[in-house]
PDB file of C-alpha atoms in Angstrom:
ATOM      1  CA  MET A   1      62.837 142.789 119.039  1.00  0.00           C
ATOM      2  CA  LYS A   2      66.568 143.095 119.598  1.00  0.00           C
ATOM      3  CA  CYS A   3      67.951 144.585 122.830  1.00  0.00           C
ATOM      4  CA  LEU A   4      69.730 147.870 122.167  1.00  0.00           C
ATOM      5  CA  TRP A   5      72.318 147.050 124.836  1.00  0.00           C
ATOM      6  CA  CYS A   6      73.301 143.384 124.401  1.00  0.00           C
ATOM      7  CA  GLU A   7      71.562 142.644 121.070  1.00  0.00           C
ATOM      8  CA  ASN A   8      69.716 139.630 122.517  1.00  0.00           C
ATOM      9  CA  GLU A   9      66.660 138.777 120.402  1.00  0.00           C
ATOM     10  CA  ASN A  10      64.430 137.782 123.355  1.00  0.00           C
ATOM     11  CA  THR A  11      63.280 141.132 124.720  1.00  0.00           C
ATOM     12  CA  GLU A  12      59.846 141.597 126.249  1.00  0.00           C
ATOM     13  CA  GLN A  13      57.368 144.468 126.131  1.00  0.00           C
ATOM     14  CA  THR A  14      56.718 145.730 129.650  1.00  0.00           C
ATOM     15  CA  ALA A  15      55.746 148.871 131.556  1.00  0.00           C
ATOM     16  CA  CYS A  16      58.148 150.789 133.784  1.00  0.00           C
ATOM     17  CA  THR A  17      58.307 153.936 135.860  1.00  0.00           C
ATOM     18  CA  GLY A  18      60.555 156.805 134.822  1.00  0.00           C
ATOM     19  CA  TYR A  19      61.402 160.303 136.003  1.00  0.00           C
ATOM     20  CA  TRP A  20      61.444 163.335 133.722  1.00  0.00           C
ATOM     21  CA  GLU A  21      62.627 166.851 134.400  1.00  0.00           C
ATOM     22  CA  LEU A  22      60.072 169.369 133.183  1.00  0.00           C
ATOM     23  CA  PRO A  23      61.180 171.587 130.272  1.00  0.00           C
ATOM     24  CA  ASP A  24      61.270 174.675 132.495  1.00  0.00           C
ATOM     25  CA  GLY A  25      63.623 172.885 134.905  1.00  0.00           C
ATOM     26  CA  THR A  26      61.496 173.600 137.981  1.00  0.00           C
ATOM     27  CA  ARG A  27      61.017 169.972 139.058  1.00  0.00           C
ATOM     28  CA  ALA A  28      60.882 166.366 137.967  1.00  0.00           C
ATOM     29  CA  VAL A  29      57.801 164.175 137.693  1.00  0.00           C
ATOM     30  CA  GLU A  30      57.334 160.457 138.066  1.00  0.00           C
ATOM     31  CA  ILE A  31      55.712 158.870 135.015  1.00  0.00           C
ATOM     32  CA  THR A  32      54.283 155.418 135.640  1.00  0.00           C
ATOM     33  CA  ILE A  33      53.300 152.582 133.324  1.00  0.00           C
ATOM     34  CA  ILE A  34      55.524 153.763 130.453  1.00  0.00           C
ATOM     35  CA  PRO A  35      55.641 151.309 127.530  1.00  0.00           C
ATOM     36  CA  SER A  36      59.133 149.847 127.837  1.00  0.00           C
ATOM     37  CA  VAL A  37      61.442 147.059 126.731  1.00  0.00           C
ATOM     38  CA  SER A  38      62.911 144.557 129.171  1.00  0.00           C
ATOM     39  CA  CYS A  39      65.824 142.280 128.358  1.00  0.00           C
ATOM     40  CA  PRO A  40      66.081 139.097 130.428  1.00  0.00           C
ATOM     41  CA  SER A  41      69.640 138.546 129.206  1.00  0.00           C
ATOM     42  CA  CYS A  42      71.337 141.761 130.373  1.00  0.00           C
ATOM     43  CA  GLY A  43      68.628 143.044 132.725  1.00  0.00           C
ATOM     44  CA  MET A  44      68.194 146.418 131.011  1.00  0.00           C
ATOM     45  CA  GLU A  45      64.806 148.119 131.023  1.00  0.00           C
ATOM     46  CA  TYR A  46      64.435 151.082 128.726  1.00  0.00           C
ATOM     47  CA  GLN A  47      62.028 153.095 126.622  1.00  0.00           C
ATOM     48  CA  GLU A  48      62.320 153.151 122.855  1.00  0.00           C
ATOM     49  CA  ASP A  49      63.260 156.480 121.262  1.00  0.00           C
ATOM     50  CA  HIS A  50      59.775 157.152 119.889  1.00  0.00           C
ATOM     51  CA  ILE A  51      58.266 156.818 123.396  1.00  0.00           C
ATOM     52  CA  VAL A  52      60.864 159.193 124.858  1.00  0.00           C
ATOM     53  CA  ASP A  53      60.143 161.664 122.031  1.00  0.00           C
ATOM     54  CA  GLU A  54      56.380 161.425 122.674  1.00  0.00           C
ATOM     55  CA  ILE A  55      56.855 162.148 126.375  1.00  0.00           C
ATOM     56  CA  GLU A  56      59.245 165.044 125.791  1.00  0.00           C
ATOM     57  CA  ASP A  57      56.994 166.586 123.135  1.00  0.00           C
ATOM     58  CA  GLN A  58      53.950 166.261 125.380  1.00  0.00           C
ATOM     59  CA  LEU A  59      55.740 167.883 128.323  1.00  0.00           C
ATOM     60  CA  MET A  60      56.773 170.743 126.035  1.00  0.00           C
ATOM     61  CA  LEU A  61      53.239 171.323 124.747  1.00  0.00           C
ATOM     62  CA  ILE A  62      51.056 171.161 127.873  1.00  0.00           C
ATOM     63  CA  ASP A  63      50.590 173.188 131.038  1.00  0.00           C
ATOM     64  CA  THR A  64      52.983 171.259 133.284  1.00  0.00           C
ATOM     65  CA  LYS A  65      51.933 173.235 136.365  1.00  0.00           C
ATOM     66  CA  ARG A  66      48.788 171.073 136.474  1.00  0.00           C
ATOM     67  CA  ILE A  67      50.731 167.805 136.678  1.00  0.00           C
ATOM     68  CA  ASP A  68      51.062 166.237 140.117  1.00  0.00           C
ATOM     69  CA  ALA A  69      54.329 164.685 141.286  1.00  0.00           C
ATOM     70  CA  SER A  70      53.265 161.381 139.702  1.00  0.00           C
ATOM     71  CA  ILE A  71      51.214 160.669 136.579  1.00  0.00           C
ATOM     72  CA  SER A  72      50.656 157.632 134.374  1.00  0.00           C
ATOM     73  CA  TYR A  73      51.880 157.644 130.786  1.00  0.00           C
ATOM     74  CA  THR A  74      48.302 157.306 129.497  1.00  0.00           C
ATOM     75  CA  ASP A  75      47.053 160.207 131.632  1.00  0.00           C
ATOM     76  CA  LEU A  76      50.009 162.372 130.582  1.00  0.00           C
ATOM     77  CA  MET A  77      49.412 161.702 126.910  1.00  0.00           C
ATOM     78  CA  SER A  78      45.697 162.501 127.233  1.00  0.00           C
ATOM     79  CA  ILE A  79      46.281 166.057 128.515  1.00  0.00           C
ATOM     80  CA  PRO A  80      45.221 168.584 125.838  1.00  0.00           C
ATOM     81  CA  ARG A  81      48.089 170.415 124.153  1.00  0.00           C
ATOM     82  CA  PHE A  82      48.505 174.152 123.580  1.00  0.00           C
ATOM     83  CA  LEU A  83      49.873 173.412 120.090  1.00  0.00           C
ATOM     84  CA  LYS A  84      49.324 170.461 117.741  1.00  0.00           C
ATOM     85  CA  LYS A  85      53.016 169.625 117.519  1.00  0.00           C
ATOM     86  CA  ASN A  86      56.404 170.702 118.809  1.00  0.00           C
ATOM     87  CA  TYR A  87      57.453 173.358 116.303  1.00  0.00           C
ATOM     88  CA  PHE A  88      60.751 173.839 118.164  1.00  0.00           C
ATOM     89  CA  LYS A  89      61.939 170.356 117.284  1.00  0.00           C
ATOM     90  CA  LEU A  90      64.231 170.091 114.286  1.00  0.00           C
TER      91      LEU A  90
END
């Protein structure tokens, strides 16, 4: 996989921690063990767009009041949704 920042071909799959603001803007949550990309050349660690979209859709479609200050990616994605998909997304 090619690094989106420096275009080095030697990226590695890893897991990182990230922070997301909830859709209602009331607070942010720590999300741990997010599937991520790490580049040993430039040092960037980032999540691919489809992972970011999955997280944002999930946060839009669940009861975020039940989420603690920290949650793992797997636990977040396993929370039942109110709707099957994000109908607000274009």
